[in-house]
Amino acid sequence: MLKGFRDFIMRGNVVDLAVAVVIGGAFGQVVNSLVADILTPLIGALGGAPDFSAIKLGPIALGKFINTVVNFLVVGAAIYFLIVVPMQEIEKRRKKAEETAPPPPPEPPEEVKLLREIPDLTYMRLLE
């Protein structure tokens, strides 16, 4: 029973998934810090305090929802412009480099291959 569990845990995709979750959590903290500590104060300096929590529609705290939506949009924009766009540019450059790479040299004709075998065959005869 424990052997089966060990085999399940040690499968490559389970370990990869665990690493992805840990890296994703750490990356989430980086993005949240970027938004909370850099982007939000910049927005606040440009257009006033970006806090809508005081807006209420009767008992409904509409301002908290608006804050959450604005935070979502800022996080999405940060991920898109700081991660997705640069990665797309890197991928485009990599593909362009692959396309412009010179093709491999053509295969030599059969006669050249046979002529190259002569020294090898001669050496093998000397060893006999």
Coordinates of C-alpha atoms in Angstrom, one line a residue, residues 112-128:
V112 CA 32.3 10.6 -51.2
K113 CA 31.0 8.4 -48.5
L114 CA 32.6 5.4 -50.1
L115 CA 35.9 7.2 -50.5
R116 CA 35.8 8.1 -46.8
E117 CA 35.4 4.5 -45.9
I118 CA 38.7 3.5 -47.6
P119 CA 41.1 4.7 -44.9
D120 CA 38.9 3.0 -42.2
L121 CA 38.9 -0.3 -44.1
T122 CA 42.6 -0.1 -44.7
Y123 CA 43.2 0.5 -41.0
M124 CA 41.0 -2.4 -40.1
R125 CA 43.1 -4.7 -42.4
L126 CA 46.3 -3.6 -40.8
L127 CA 44.9 -4.5 -37.4
E128 CA 44.1 -8.1 -38.5

